[in-house]
Coordinates of C-alpha atoms in Angstrom, one line a residue:
M47 CA 26.9 -20.1 -36.4
A48 CA 28.8 -17.3 -34.9
H49 CA 32.4 -17.8 -33.7
K50 CA 32.7 -14.5 -31.9
K51 CA 30.3 -13.7 -28.9
G52 CA 29.1 -10.5 -30.6
T53 CA 28.2 -7.2 -28.8
G54 CA 24.6 -7.7 -28.0
S55 CA 25.2 -10.4 -25.3
T56 CA 28.0 -8.4 -23.6
R57 CA 26.2 -5.2 -23.6
N58 CA 23.0 -7.0 -22.4
G59 CA 22.3 -8.9 -19.0
R60 CA 21.2 -6.1 -16.4
D61 CA 18.0 -5.5 -15.1
S62 CA 16.6 -2.7 -12.3
N63 CA 15.5 -4.1 -8.9
A64 CA 11.3 -4.5 -8.8
Q65 CA 9.8 -1.5 -6.7
R66 CA 7.2 -3.6 -4.9
L67 CA 4.4 -1.3 -5.3
G68 CA 0.7 -2.3 -4.1
V69 CA -1.7 -2.5 -1.5
K70 CA 0.3 -3.5 1.8
R71 CA -2.9 -3.7 4.2
Y72 CA -6.3 -4.5 2.9
G73 CA -9.9 -3.5 4.0
G74 CA -10.8 -5.1 7.6
Q75 CA -7.3 -5.2 9.0
N76 CA -5.9 -3.7 12.0
V77 CA -3.2 -1.4 11.4
L78 CA -0.9 0.6 13.9
A79 CA 0.0 4.1 13.3
G80 CA 2.6 4.3 10.9
N81 CA 1.8 1.3 9.3
I82 CA 2.3 1.5 5.3
L83 CA -1.0 1.0 3.7
V84 CA -0.4 1.6 -0.2
R85 CA 3.0 2.0 -2.1
Q86 CA 2.2 3.7 -5.4
R87 CA 3.3 5.8 -8.2
G88 CA 1.1 8.9 -8.4
T89 CA -2.3 8.8 -6.6
K90 CA -4.2 5.9 -7.8
Y91 CA -5.5 5.8 -4.2
H92 CA -6.2 9.1 -2.0
P93 CA -5.8 9.6 1.6
G94 CA -9.2 9.7 3.5
N95 CA -9.8 9.9 7.3
N96 CA -6.7 9.4 9.4
V97 CA -4.1 8.7 6.4
G98 CA -1.2 10.6 5.6
I99 CA 0.5 10.8 2.3
G100 CA 4.4 10.7 1.7
K101 CA 6.7 12.4 -0.9
D102 CA 6.5 9.5 -3.2
D103 CA 2.5 9.1 -2.7
T104 CA 2.8 6.5 -0.2
L105 CA -0.1 6.1 2.1
F106 CA 0.3 5.5 5.8
A107 CA -2.0 5.0 8.9
L108 CA -2.0 8.2 11.4
I109 CA -3.8 6.3 14.2
D110 CA -4.5 2.6 15.3
G111 CA -7.4 1.2 14.0
V112 CA -9.0 -0.6 11.0
V113 CA -8.6 0.3 7.1
T114 CA -11.3 0.9 5.0
F115 CA -11.3 1.3 1.0
E116 CA -13.8 3.8 0.0
R117 CA -15.2 5.3 -3.2
K118 CA -15.3 9.1 -3.5
G119 CA -17.2 10.2 -6.5
K120 CA -17.4 7.9 -9.4
S121 CA -13.9 7.1 -10.1
R122 CA -11.8 8.3 -6.9
K123 CA -10.5 5.4 -4.6
K124 CA -9.7 6.7 -1.1
V125 CA -8.3 4.7 1.8
S126 CA -9.3 5.6 5.6
V127 CA -8.4 4.4 9.0
Y128 CA -11.1 4.4 11.8
T129 CA -10.7 3.3 15.3
G130 CA -13.3 0.7 16.6
A131 CA -13.2 -3.4 17.4
T132 CA -13.3 -5.4 14.2
E133 CA -14.9 -9.1 14.0
S134 CA -11.3 -10.5 14.1
E135 CA -10.9 -8.6 17.6
P136 CA -12.3 -10.7 20.5
A137 CA -14.3 -8.5 22.9
T138 CA -13.4 -8.5 26.6
V139 CA -16.0 -9.1 28.7
A140 CA -15.7 -7.8 32.3
S141 CA -16.5 -10.7 34.8

C-alpha cells in the first residue's frame, strides 16, 4: 500500500453539471406561448407549426395550444402546437 496520496486523487474529483436536455412537454399536453417544449443539442426535433427555435436549438411554443409530435418525411421529426380543446379540458356548456 502506498504511504503517500499520489497525484491521481488530488487532480481528479471534478465533474461538470448535467445539461438537463430532453423533451419538456409531451404530445397532447396544453402549453402556453413561450413554454419550452424540447431542450436539445442540434436539431433532433425540428420546429413545426407555431413553434420557434432558439439559438441553442431549444424549441418553444409561439401560441397557446396543444403539443403534437409529427413525422416529416422518413426520418425527420417535428414538433407543432395547435389551438383547440383536448379531452383533458372540460368543455364549457352554456346553460
